[in-house]
Coordinates of C-alpha atoms (C1' of nucleotides) in Angstrom, one line a residue:
Chain Q
M259 CA 0.0 0.0 0.0
Q260 CA 2.8 2.4 0.9
D261 CA 4.7 2.2 -2.3
N262 CA 4.5 5.9 -3.0
P263 CA 6.8 7.8 -0.6
S264 CA 4.9 11.0 -1.2
I265 CA 1.9 9.5 0.6
Q266 CA 2.4 9.6 4.3
F267 CA -0.5 7.5 5.6
D268 CA 0.2 5.8 8.9
D269 CA 0.5 2.0 8.7
Q270 CA -1.1 1.6 12.1
R271 CA -4.1 3.7 11.0
L272 CA -4.4 1.8 7.8
A273 CA -4.6 -1.4 9.8
K274 CA -7.5 0.1 11.8
R275 CA -9.2 1.2 8.7
H276 CA -8.9 -2.4 7.5
Q277 CA -10.4 -3.7 10.8
L278 CA -13.3 -1.3 10.4
A279 CA -13.8 -2.3 6.8
Q280 CA -13.8 -6.0 7.8
A281 CA -16.4 -5.3 10.5
G282 CA -18.6 -3.4 8.0
V283 CA -18.4 -0.1 9.8
P284 CA -19.0 2.8 7.5
M285 CA -16.0 5.0 7.6
Y286 CA -17.1 7.9 5.4
P287 CA -20.9 8.3 5.8
H288 CA -22.5 11.0 3.8
E289 CA -24.0 13.2 6.4
F290 CA -24.6 13.8 10.1
R291 CA -27.3 16.2 11.3
R292 CA -26.2 18.1 14.3
S293 CA -28.8 19.4 16.7
H294 CA -26.1 21.7 18.3
T295 CA -22.7 22.9 17.6
I296 CA -20.3 22.5 20.5
G297 CA -20.5 26.2 21.1
A298 CA -24.3 26.1 21.2
I299 CA -24.2 23.3 23.7
R300 CA -21.9 25.3 25.9
T301 CA -24.2 28.3 25.9
E302 CA -27.5 26.5 26.0
F303 CA -26.6 24.1 28.8
C304 CA -24.1 26.1 30.8
D305 CA -26.0 25.5 34.0
A306 CA -26.2 21.7 33.7
G307 CA -25.7 19.8 36.9
H308 CA -24.3 16.4 37.7
D309 CA -27.3 14.5 36.5
P310 CA -27.5 14.3 32.7
L311 CA -30.3 16.6 31.3
P312 CA -33.2 14.8 29.7
E313 CA -32.8 16.5 26.3
Q314 CA -30.6 14.6 23.8
V315 CA -28.2 16.5 21.7
M316 CA -26.4 15.5 18.5
T317 CA -23.0 17.0 17.8
A318 CA -19.9 16.2 15.8
G319 CA -16.2 17.1 15.6
R320 CA -12.7 15.9 15.7
L321 CA -11.4 13.8 18.6
Y322 CA -8.5 15.3 20.3
G323 CA -7.5 13.8 23.7
V324 CA -8.7 10.3 24.4
R325 CA -8.4 9.1 28.0
D326 CA -9.0 5.4 28.4
H327 CA -10.3 4.2 31.7
G328 CA -11.1 0.7 30.8
K329 CA -14.9 0.5 30.6
T330 CA -15.2 4.3 30.3
F331 CA -13.5 6.9 28.2
F332 CA -13.1 10.7 28.5
A333 CA -12.4 12.3 25.2
D334 CA -12.2 15.9 23.9
L335 CA -14.3 16.7 20.9
R336 CA -13.7 19.9 18.9
D337 CA -15.6 21.7 16.2
E338 CA -15.1 25.2 14.9
T339 CA -17.0 26.7 17.7
G340 CA -15.1 25.1 20.6
R341 CA -14.2 22.0 22.6
I342 CA -16.3 19.8 24.8
Q343 CA -15.6 16.7 26.8
L344 CA -17.3 13.4 26.0
Y345 CA -18.0 10.8 28.6
I346 CA -18.3 7.4 27.0
R347 CA -19.4 4.4 29.0
K348 CA -19.5 0.8 27.9
D349 CA -22.8 0.1 29.5
A350 CA -24.4 3.2 27.9
L351 CA -23.6 2.5 24.3
P352 CA -25.5 0.1 22.0
E353 CA -24.1 -3.5 21.8
G354 CA -20.7 -3.6 20.2
K355 CA -20.2 0.1 19.8
F356 CA -17.8 0.4 22.7
Q357 CA -15.6 -2.3 21.4
T358 CA -15.4 -0.7 18.0
F359 CA -14.6 2.6 19.5
K360 CA -12.0 1.2 21.7
S361 CA -10.2 -0.8 19.0
S362 CA -10.5 1.3 15.9
I363 CA -11.4 4.9 16.7
E364 CA -8.7 7.2 17.8
R365 CA -7.4 10.7 18.2
G366 CA -7.9 12.7 15.0
D367 CA -10.9 10.8 13.8
I368 CA -14.1 12.7 13.2
I369 CA -17.1 11.4 14.9
G370 CA -20.7 12.3 15.6
V371 CA -22.3 11.7 19.0
T372 CA -25.8 11.5 20.5
G373 CA -26.0 12.2 24.2
R374 CA -27.1 14.2 27.2
V375 CA -25.3 17.2 28.8
F376 CA -24.1 16.9 32.3
R377 CA -21.4 18.2 34.6
T378 CA -18.6 15.9 35.9
K379 CA -17.8 15.9 39.5
V380 CA -14.9 18.2 39.0
G381 CA -17.3 20.6 37.3
E382 CA -16.6 20.2 33.6
I383 CA -19.6 20.4 31.2
S384 CA -19.6 17.1 29.2
V385 CA -21.7 15.0 27.0
F386 CA -22.8 11.7 28.4
V387 CA -22.6 9.7 25.2
D388 CA -25.6 7.4 24.3
D389 CA -24.4 6.7 20.8
L390 CA -21.6 7.5 18.5
V391 CA -20.8 7.1 14.9
L392 CA -17.6 7.4 12.9
L393 CA -17.9 10.2 10.3
T394 CA -14.3 10.2 9.0
K395 CA -11.5 7.8 9.6
T396 CA -8.2 9.6 9.4
L397 CA -5.1 7.9 8.1
C398 CA -2.5 10.4 9.2
S399 CA -1.7 10.7 12.9
L400 CA -1.8 14.0 14.7
P401 CA 1.1 15.8 16.2
E402 CA 1.8 15.4 19.9
K403 CA -1.0 16.8 22.1
F404 CA 1.2 18.8 24.4
H405 CA 3.9 20.5 22.3
G406 CA 1.8 20.3 19.2
L407 CA 3.3 21.3 15.8
T408 CA 6.0 23.9 16.1
N409 CA 8.2 23.2 13.1
L410 CA 7.7 26.4 11.0
E411 CA 8.3 24.8 7.6
K412 CA 5.8 22.1 8.3
R413 CA 3.2 24.6 9.7
Y414 CA 3.4 26.6 6.4
R415 CA 3.6 23.7 4.0
Q416 CA 0.8 21.7 5.8
R417 CA -1.3 24.6 6.9
Y418 CA -4.3 22.3 7.4
L419 CA -2.4 20.5 10.1
D420 CA -1.3 23.7 11.7
L421 CA -5.0 24.8 11.8
I422 CA -6.0 21.4 13.3
V423 CA -3.6 21.7 16.2
N424 CA -2.7 25.3 16.8
E425 CA -5.5 27.4 18.1
E426 CA -3.4 30.6 17.8
S427 CA -3.0 30.0 14.1
R428 CA -6.7 29.4 13.7
E429 CA -7.4 32.6 15.6
T430 CA -5.0 34.6 13.3
F431 CA -6.9 33.5 10.2
R432 CA -10.3 34.0 11.8
T433 CA -9.1 37.6 12.5
R434 CA -7.8 37.9 9.0
S435 CA -11.2 37.0 7.6
R436 CA -12.9 39.4 10.0
I437 CA -10.6 42.2 8.9
I438 CA -11.4 41.7 5.3
S439 CA -15.1 41.6 6.0
L440 CA -15.0 44.8 8.1
L441 CA -13.0 46.4 5.3
R442 CA -15.7 45.6 2.8
N443 CA -18.5 46.8 5.2
F444 CA -16.7 50.0 5.9
L445 CA -16.3 50.8 2.2
S446 CA -19.7 49.6 1.2
G447 CA -21.2 51.7 4.0
Q448 CA -19.6 54.7 2.5
G449 CA -21.1 54.0 -0.9
F450 CA -18.0 52.4 -2.5
L451 CA -18.7 49.7 -5.1
E452 CA -16.5 46.6 -5.2
F453 CA -15.3 45.4 -8.6
E454 CA -13.0 42.8 -10.1
T455 CA -10.5 43.8 -12.7
P456 CA -8.2 41.6 -14.7
T457 CA -5.5 39.5 -13.1
L458 CA -4.1 38.5 -16.4
Q459 CA -3.0 41.6 -18.2
P460 CA -1.4 42.3 -21.5
L461 CA 0.6 45.1 -20.0
Y462 CA 1.5 45.4 -16.3
G463 CA 1.3 48.7 -14.5
G464 CA 0.3 50.6 -11.4
A465 CA 3.5 49.9 -9.5
N466 CA 7.2 49.5 -9.9
A467 CA 7.8 45.8 -9.8
R468 CA 8.9 42.8 -11.8
P469 CA 6.0 40.7 -13.0
F470 CA 5.3 37.1 -13.5
T471 CA 4.9 36.2 -17.2
T472 CA 2.6 33.7 -18.7
F473 CA 1.2 32.8 -22.1
H474 CA -2.3 32.4 -23.4
N475 CA -2.4 29.6 -26.0
F476 CA -5.5 30.6 -27.8
L477 CA -4.6 34.3 -28.2
G478 CA -1.0 33.3 -28.9
Q479 CA 0.0 36.1 -26.6
R480 CA 2.1 36.9 -23.6
L481 CA 0.3 37.9 -20.5
Y482 CA 1.4 39.2 -17.1
L483 CA 0.0 38.6 -13.7
R484 CA -1.0 42.0 -12.4
I485 CA 1.3 43.8 -10.1
A486 CA -1.5 46.2 -9.2
P487 CA -5.1 46.8 -10.2
E488 CA -4.6 50.6 -10.3
L489 CA -4.9 51.4 -14.0
Y490 CA -8.1 49.3 -14.5
L491 CA -9.8 50.8 -11.4
K492 CA -9.1 54.3 -12.7
R493 CA -10.7 53.3 -16.0
L494 CA -13.8 52.7 -14.0
V495 CA -13.6 56.2 -12.6
V496 CA -13.4 57.4 -16.2
G497 CA -16.4 55.3 -16.9
G498 CA -18.4 57.1 -14.3
F499 CA -18.2 55.0 -11.2
E500 CA -17.2 57.6 -8.6
K501 CA -16.3 55.4 -5.6
V502 CA -14.7 52.0 -6.3
F503 CA -12.5 49.5 -4.7
E504 CA -11.1 46.1 -5.3
V505 CA -9.7 43.6 -2.8
A506 CA -6.9 42.4 -5.1
K507 CA -4.3 39.7 -5.2
N508 CA -1.1 41.2 -6.6
F509 CA 1.8 39.2 -7.9
R510 CA 5.4 40.5 -7.9
N511 CA 8.3 38.5 -9.0
E512 CA 10.6 39.5 -6.2
D513 CA 12.4 38.0 -3.2
I514 CA 10.6 36.5 -0.3
D515 CA 11.2 37.6 3.3
T516 CA 9.3 38.3 6.5
S517 CA 7.4 41.1 5.0
H518 CA 7.1 40.1 1.3
N519 CA 5.3 37.2 -0.3
P520 CA 5.2 36.9 -4.2
E521 CA 1.4 37.1 -4.1
F522 CA -0.2 39.4 -1.6
S523 CA -3.4 41.1 -1.0
M524 CA -4.2 44.7 -1.3
V525 CA -7.3 46.9 -1.3
E526 CA -7.2 49.7 -3.7
I527 CA -9.7 52.5 -3.4
Y528 CA -10.5 55.4 -5.7
Q529 CA -12.8 58.3 -5.1
A530 CA -13.8 60.9 -7.6
Y531 CA -13.7 64.6 -6.7
A532 CA -11.3 63.8 -3.8
D533 CA -7.6 64.4 -3.3
Y534 CA -4.8 62.9 -1.3
N535 CA -5.8 64.7 1.9
D536 CA -9.2 63.0 1.6
M537 CA -7.6 59.6 1.0
M538 CA -5.5 60.1 4.1
K539 CA -8.6 60.7 6.2
L540 CA -10.3 57.7 4.6
T541 CA -7.2 55.5 5.3
E542 CA -6.8 56.5 8.9
S543 CA -10.5 56.1 9.7
L544 CA -10.6 52.8 8.0
I545 CA -7.6 51.4 9.7
S546 CA -8.4 52.7 13.2
S547 CA -12.0 51.6 13.0
I548 CA -11.0 48.1 12.0
V549 CA -8.4 47.9 14.8
K550 CA -10.9 49.0 17.3
E551 CA -13.6 46.7 16.1
V552 CA -11.4 43.7 16.0
T553 CA -9.4 44.2 19.2
G554 CA -11.7 46.4 21.2
S555 CA -8.8 48.7 21.8
D556 CA -7.0 51.5 20.0
K557 CA -3.6 50.6 21.3
L558 CA -1.9 47.4 20.1
A559 CA 1.4 45.8 21.1
F560 CA 3.7 45.0 18.2
E561 CA 7.2 43.7 18.8
E562 CA 8.5 45.9 21.6
N563 CA 6.2 48.8 20.9
T564 CA 2.8 49.9 21.8
I565 CA 1.2 51.4 18.8
S566 CA -1.7 53.9 19.1
Y567 CA -4.3 53.9 16.4
D568 CA -6.0 57.0 17.7
T569 CA -6.8 59.4 14.9
P570 CA -5.7 61.7 13.5
F571 CA -2.4 60.0 12.5
Q572 CA 0.7 62.1 12.4
V573 CA 1.4 63.8 9.0
M574 CA 4.8 64.8 7.9
S575 CA 6.3 65.8 4.6
M576 CA 9.2 63.7 3.4
E577 CA 11.4 66.7 3.6
D578 CA 10.4 67.5 7.2
A579 CA 10.8 63.8 8.2
V580 CA 14.3 63.7 6.9
R581 CA 15.1 67.0 8.6
T582 CA 13.6 66.2 12.0
I583 CA 14.2 62.4 12.2
G584 CA 17.1 62.0 9.9
G585 CA 18.8 65.2 10.9
V586 CA 19.5 66.4 7.4
D587 CA 18.0 69.5 5.9
I588 CA 18.2 68.4 2.3
F589 CA 17.4 71.6 0.4
T590 CA 20.0 73.6 2.2
H591 CA 22.8 71.5 0.7
D592 CA 23.9 71.0 -2.9
P593 CA 24.0 67.4 -4.3
D594 CA 27.7 67.0 -3.8
T595 CA 27.5 67.9 -0.1
L596 CA 24.5 65.6 0.3
R597 CA 26.5 62.8 -1.3
Q598 CA 29.2 63.4 1.3
I599 CA 26.8 63.6 4.2
G600 CA 25.0 60.5 2.9
K601 CA 28.2 58.5 2.8
E602 CA 29.0 59.5 6.4
K603 CA 25.6 58.4 7.5
G604 CA 25.6 55.2 5.6
V605 CA 23.0 56.1 3.0
D606 CA 23.1 53.6 0.1
G607 CA 23.1 54.6 -3.6
V608 CA 24.1 58.2 -3.3
D609 CA 26.7 57.8 -6.1
N610 CA 24.0 57.0 -8.6
V611 CA 21.8 60.0 -8.2
H612 CA 22.4 63.7 -8.9
T613 CA 19.5 65.8 -7.6
Q614 CA 18.4 66.9 -4.2
R615 CA 15.0 65.3 -4.7
E616 CA 16.5 61.9 -5.5
M617 CA 18.8 62.3 -2.5
L618 CA 15.7 63.1 -0.4
V619 CA 14.2 59.7 -1.2
L620 CA 17.5 57.8 -0.4
F621 CA 17.9 59.7 2.9
F622 CA 14.4 59.0 3.8
E623 CA 14.7 55.2 3.2
A624 CA 18.0 55.0 5.0
L625 CA 17.5 57.3 7.9
V626 CA 13.7 57.6 8.6
E627 CA 11.6 54.7 7.4
D628 CA 12.2 52.2 10.2
K629 CA 12.0 54.8 12.9
L630 CA 8.3 55.5 12.0
V631 CA 6.8 53.3 14.6
Q632 CA 3.6 55.2 15.4
P633 CA 1.2 55.6 12.4
T634 CA 2.6 58.4 10.3
F635 CA 1.7 59.7 6.9
I636 CA 4.7 60.8 4.9
T637 CA 3.6 63.2 2.2
D638 CA 4.9 64.9 -0.9
F639 CA 7.2 62.7 -2.9
P640 CA 9.5 63.7 -5.7
V641 CA 7.9 63.5 -9.1
E642 CA 10.5 61.1 -10.5
N643 CA 9.3 58.2 -8.3
S644 CA 5.6 58.6 -8.9
P645 CA 4.5 58.4 -12.5
L646 CA 0.8 58.1 -11.7
A647 CA 0.5 60.9 -9.1
K648 CA -0.6 64.4 -9.8
S649 CA 1.9 67.2 -9.5
H650 CA 1.8 69.1 -6.2
R651 CA -0.3 72.2 -6.2
E652 CA 2.4 74.2 -4.4
K653 CA 5.7 72.4 -4.4
E654 CA 7.5 72.4 -7.7
G655 CA 9.0 69.0 -8.6
F656 CA 6.8 67.1 -6.1
V657 CA 3.6 65.1 -6.4
E658 CA 0.7 64.9 -4.0
R659 CA 1.4 61.5 -2.7
F660 CA 1.5 59.9 0.8
E661 CA 2.6 56.7 2.3
L662 CA 1.5 55.4 5.7
F663 CA 4.1 53.8 7.9
I664 CA 3.4 51.8 11.0
A665 CA 6.1 49.9 12.9
G666 CA 8.6 50.8 10.2
M667 CA 6.5 49.0 7.5
E668 CA 4.9 50.7 4.6
L669 CA 1.2 50.0 5.0
A670 CA -0.5 52.3 2.5
N671 CA 0.3 54.4 -0.5
G672 CA -2.0 56.9 -2.1
F673 CA -2.1 60.1 -4.1
S674 CA -4.1 62.7 -5.9
E675 CA -4.4 60.7 -9.2
L676 CA -2.8 62.2 -12.3
N677 CA -5.6 62.9 -14.7
D678 CA -3.9 65.1 -17.2
P679 CA -3.5 62.8 -20.2
L680 CA -0.6 64.7 -21.7
D681 CA 1.3 64.8 -18.4
Q682 CA 0.6 61.1 -18.1
V683 CA 2.1 60.5 -21.6
Q684 CA 5.2 62.3 -20.6
R685 CA 5.5 60.4 -17.3
F686 CA 5.2 57.1 -19.2
E687 CA 7.8 58.2 -21.6
A688 CA 10.1 59.0 -18.8
Q689 CA 9.5 55.5 -17.5
E690 CA 10.1 54.0 -20.9
E691 CA 13.4 55.8 -20.9
K692 CA 14.3 54.2 -17.6
R693 CA 13.3 50.8 -19.0
R694 CA 15.6 51.3 -21.9
L695 CA 18.4 52.1 -19.4
G696 CA 17.8 48.7 -17.9
D697 CA 15.4 49.4 -15.0
E698 CA 13.3 46.2 -15.1
E699 CA 10.8 47.8 -12.7
A700 CA 10.0 50.9 -14.6
Q701 CA 6.4 51.0 -15.8
M702 CA 5.2 50.2 -19.2
H703 CA 3.6 52.8 -21.4
D704 CA -0.1 51.9 -21.3
Y705 CA -1.7 53.7 -24.3
D706 CA -5.2 52.5 -23.7
F707 CA -4.9 54.0 -20.2
V708 CA -3.8 57.4 -21.5
N709 CA -6.6 57.3 -24.0
A710 CA -9.0 56.6 -21.2
L711 CA -7.7 59.7 -19.5
G712 CA -8.2 61.4 -22.8
Y713 CA -11.9 60.9 -22.3
G714 CA -11.6 62.7 -18.9
M715 CA -11.2 61.4 -15.4
P716 CA -12.5 63.7 -12.7
P717 CA -10.1 64.8 -10.0
T718 CA -9.6 61.6 -8.0
G719 CA -7.9 60.4 -4.9
G720 CA -6.7 56.9 -4.6
V721 CA -5.0 54.6 -2.1
G722 CA -3.8 51.1 -1.8
I723 CA -3.6 49.4 1.6
G724 CA -1.6 46.2 2.2
I725 CA -3.9 43.7 3.8
D726 CA -1.3 41.2 4.8
R727 CA 0.7 43.8 6.7
L728 CA -2.4 45.2 8.3
V729 CA -3.2 41.7 9.5
M730 CA 0.3 41.3 10.8
L731 CA -0.1 44.5 12.9
I732 CA -3.5 43.5 14.3
T733 CA -2.6 39.9 15.1
G734 CA 0.9 40.8 16.4
N735 CA 2.7 38.6 13.9
T736 CA 6.1 39.7 12.6
S737 CA 6.3 37.4 9.7
I738 CA 4.0 37.7 6.7
K739 CA 4.0 33.9 6.4
E740 CA 2.0 33.7 9.6
V741 CA -0.9 35.7 8.1
I742 CA -0.9 34.1 4.6
L743 CA -2.6 30.7 4.7
F744 CA -0.4 29.1 2.1
P745 CA 2.8 31.2 1.8
S746 CA 5.0 30.7 -1.2
M747 CA 7.6 27.9 -0.4
K748 CA 10.1 26.3 -2.6
R749 CA 9.1 22.9 -4.0
E750 CA 10.3 20.0 -2.0
I751 CA 12.2 17.3 -3.9
T752 CA 10.9 14.1 -2.6
S753 CA 12.2 10.7 -3.5
A754 CA 8.9 10.2 -5.4
T755 CA 9.7 13.0 -7.8
E756 CA 13.3 11.8 -8.2
D757 CA 12.1 8.3 -8.9
E758 CA 9.4 9.0 -11.4
D759 CA 10.1 5.9 -13.4
S760 CA 10.4 3.5 -10.4
P761 CA 7.8 0.7 -10.5
S762 CA 5.8 2.2 -7.7
A763 CA 3.0 3.4 -9.9
Chain Y
rG253 C1' 23.1 37.4 -3.8
rG254 C1' 26.1 37.4 1.3
rG255 C1' 26.3 35.9 6.4
rU256 C1' 24.5 32.7 10.2
rC257 C1' 21.7 28.9 12.6
rU258 C1' 18.7 24.5 12.0
rG259 C1' 17.2 19.4 10.0
rU260 C1' 17.6 12.7 14.8
rA261 C1' 10.8 7.9 15.4
rG262 C1' 4.1 10.3 13.4
rC263 C1' 5.1 14.8 16.8
rU264 C1' 8.4 17.4 20.8
rU265 C1' 13.4 16.3 21.5
rA266 C1' 18.4 14.2 24.3
rG267 C1' 22.8 12.5 22.3
rU268 C1' 29.4 14.6 26.3
rC269 C1' 36.1 14.0 23.9
rG270 C1' 34.3 10.3 17.4
rG271 C1' 33.1 4.2 20.4
rU272 C1' 26.2 -0.4 20.4
rA273 C1' 20.9 6.1 18.9
rG274 C1' 17.9 7.5 24.3
rA275 C1' 13.3 9.7 26.2
rG276 C1' 8.3 11.9 26.5
rC277 C1' 3.8 12.1 23.8
rG278 C1' 1.3 9.2 20.0
rG279 C1' 0.6 3.7 18.6
rC280 C1' 0.1 -1.6 20.1
rG281 C1' -1.0 -5.4 24.4
rG282 C1' -2.7 -5.5 29.6
rA283 C1' -5.2 -3.1 34.4
rC284 C1' -8.7 0.6 35.7
rU285 C1' -16.7 3.2 35.5
rC286 C1' -15.7 11.1 37.0
rU287 C1' -10.6 11.8 33.9
rU288 C1' -8.6 16.2 31.6
rA289 C1' -0.6 16.6 29.5
rA290 C1' -5.3 10.7 33.4
rU291 C1' -2.4 6.9 36.0
rC292 C1' 0.2 2.0 36.2
rC293 C1' 2.8 -2.5 33.7
rG294 C1' 4.9 -4.4 29.1
rC295 C1' 6.0 -4.0 23.5
rA296 C1' 7.1 -2.2 18.7
rG297 C1' 8.7 1.9 16.0
rG298 C1' 15.3 5.2 13.4
rC299 C1' 18.6 5.2 5.7
rC300 C1' 20.2 10.5 12.4
rA301 C1' 17.6 15.6 5.4
rG302 C1' 20.6 13.6 0.6
rG303 C1' 25.5 12.5 -1.4
rG304 C1' 30.8 12.2 -0.8
rG305 C1' 35.2 12.2 2.3
rU306 C1' 38.6 11.5 6.9
rU307 C1' 38.9 7.3 10.4
rC308 C1' 39.7 0.7 12.7
rG309 C1' 35.0 3.2 13.8
rA310 C1' 30.9 9.2 12.1
rG311 C1' 24.3 11.5 14.4
rU312 C1' 29.0 13.7 16.1
rC313 C1' 34.8 16.0 12.2
rC314 C1' 35.4 17.9 6.8
rC315 C1' 33.3 18.9 1.7
rU316 C1' 28.9 19.3 -1.0
rU317 C1' 23.6 19.3 -2.3
rC318 C1' 18.5 20.1 -0.7
rA319 C1' 14.9 22.5 2.4
rG320 C1' 13.8 26.0 6.2
rG321 C1' 14.6 30.1 10.2
rC322 C1' 17.0 34.7 11.3
rC323 C1' 20.1 39.1 9.8
rC324 C1' 22.0 42.0 5.7
rG325 C1' 21.5 43.3 0.5
rC326 C1' 17.7 43.7 -3.3
rC327 C1' 12.6 45.2 -3.5
rA328 C1' 7.3 49.8 -2.5

RNA sequence: GGGUCUGUAGCUUAGUCGGUAGAGCGGCGGACUCUUAAUCCGCAGGCCAGGGGUUCGAGUCCCUUCAGGCCCGCCA
């Protein structure tokens, strides 16, 4: 049976399965109608006494601890709503059931029980089992009951197993789901419409990143997995939808680390007749309301810090941030002096740039970013780095753009959207020039998009918020892999894949 | 890409100076009708991540491959 080393069924469990089959016990019945979930039993019968209540309940779940006392068993049964103890007595079960249970049903199996609720003499609410039925025989044995599964690689690769045994992990993903649903409610409540735009795109745009490339056989054409939904969502604003958003999976062909996964989730939001100030207001109210709703507090611990999500968040221009936090007043120095200062302060890349504005960005990244622990909007970026943002209404050479930093992480990025089609053409051309010079992450010239702008997009504010990082902050996880159910992992080479042509098949 | 640490039974792990690979949980057999990391007695279970080397002898030392963690670089 175990010829294929990729299959990790447990021989001892296979033997039990065989026993059950011989005895004609159904191992994978089609349904089981519960009268109560475990959580419902706990609420409804919380004041049960030592004598079993008259009412019979039917409930189901996975068996965790099984404590064998000879002619009785105590066992822990768990479903999504909670855990409850079963009290199983030989003399209470139908003829033969006890023996079947004892010999062939074990920890990890999924069973349904019929019984009556009571409280044990040490005070634990339990189900006095009158009958039980096997609902799913498991063939893989569960990790140890006390230490559980701690091996990170295994937790990520076999997330289902992590979820079975690690309540904290289950709680993290429950919270993640809740955050996304609150996000949708928040935006819908303000009149935003949710749309879905292409994931497979003939051109990629909306961010600076290397894409994944694929090929459509029928079209005979190369396609890219989107790096951002931005350019499509703005087409919707051109089309007359004034408040739109998309909860989008983005794909970026870049390295993997504790804050980057090749595919990640982002919500992008666009609002007509709004500017970047409005989008900052929207962003902070969205984030702080989700934090409060999920945790019941506006202060959260993250790493060694306590982060306050009280609004308003701090706002600082990039120039001010570099001056007050980085200690360098960029525009009082010429580029050569800045290069000198940069080298002294360990700022990378100063040899490759020549303007004060470019220096500003480098100084910001090196000296300021990771010091922004409390929620802080950094505003007004140099035009060179922001081909889709509108020029600043007051500061020459800058755009109306902001990024939100929390705990040193970039959490959101938004701007007053560029809607002047000619300006957009020039920005794309500048990007094309960068591409020609070998910048693989410069943006592609999207002619259909500029034509869309040619039909007129109202003044619009937009923002993208990283959902994975938001979940990290709210759940207190410092690795993005802890908040992505199935994080990208390198393929394992098993002996099965090496021995494709062995006679095992 | 660089550095560093890790990989031993299904899981959690011990393994000293290089000398027969040890435990707990889980499993199996036995005892036990209010336990909860149940308890007690007994048993089985290991290609020490893979490959190569040094050695009389390697889980242990060396080289290398694979996978993962962390830090740095790269990257919105």
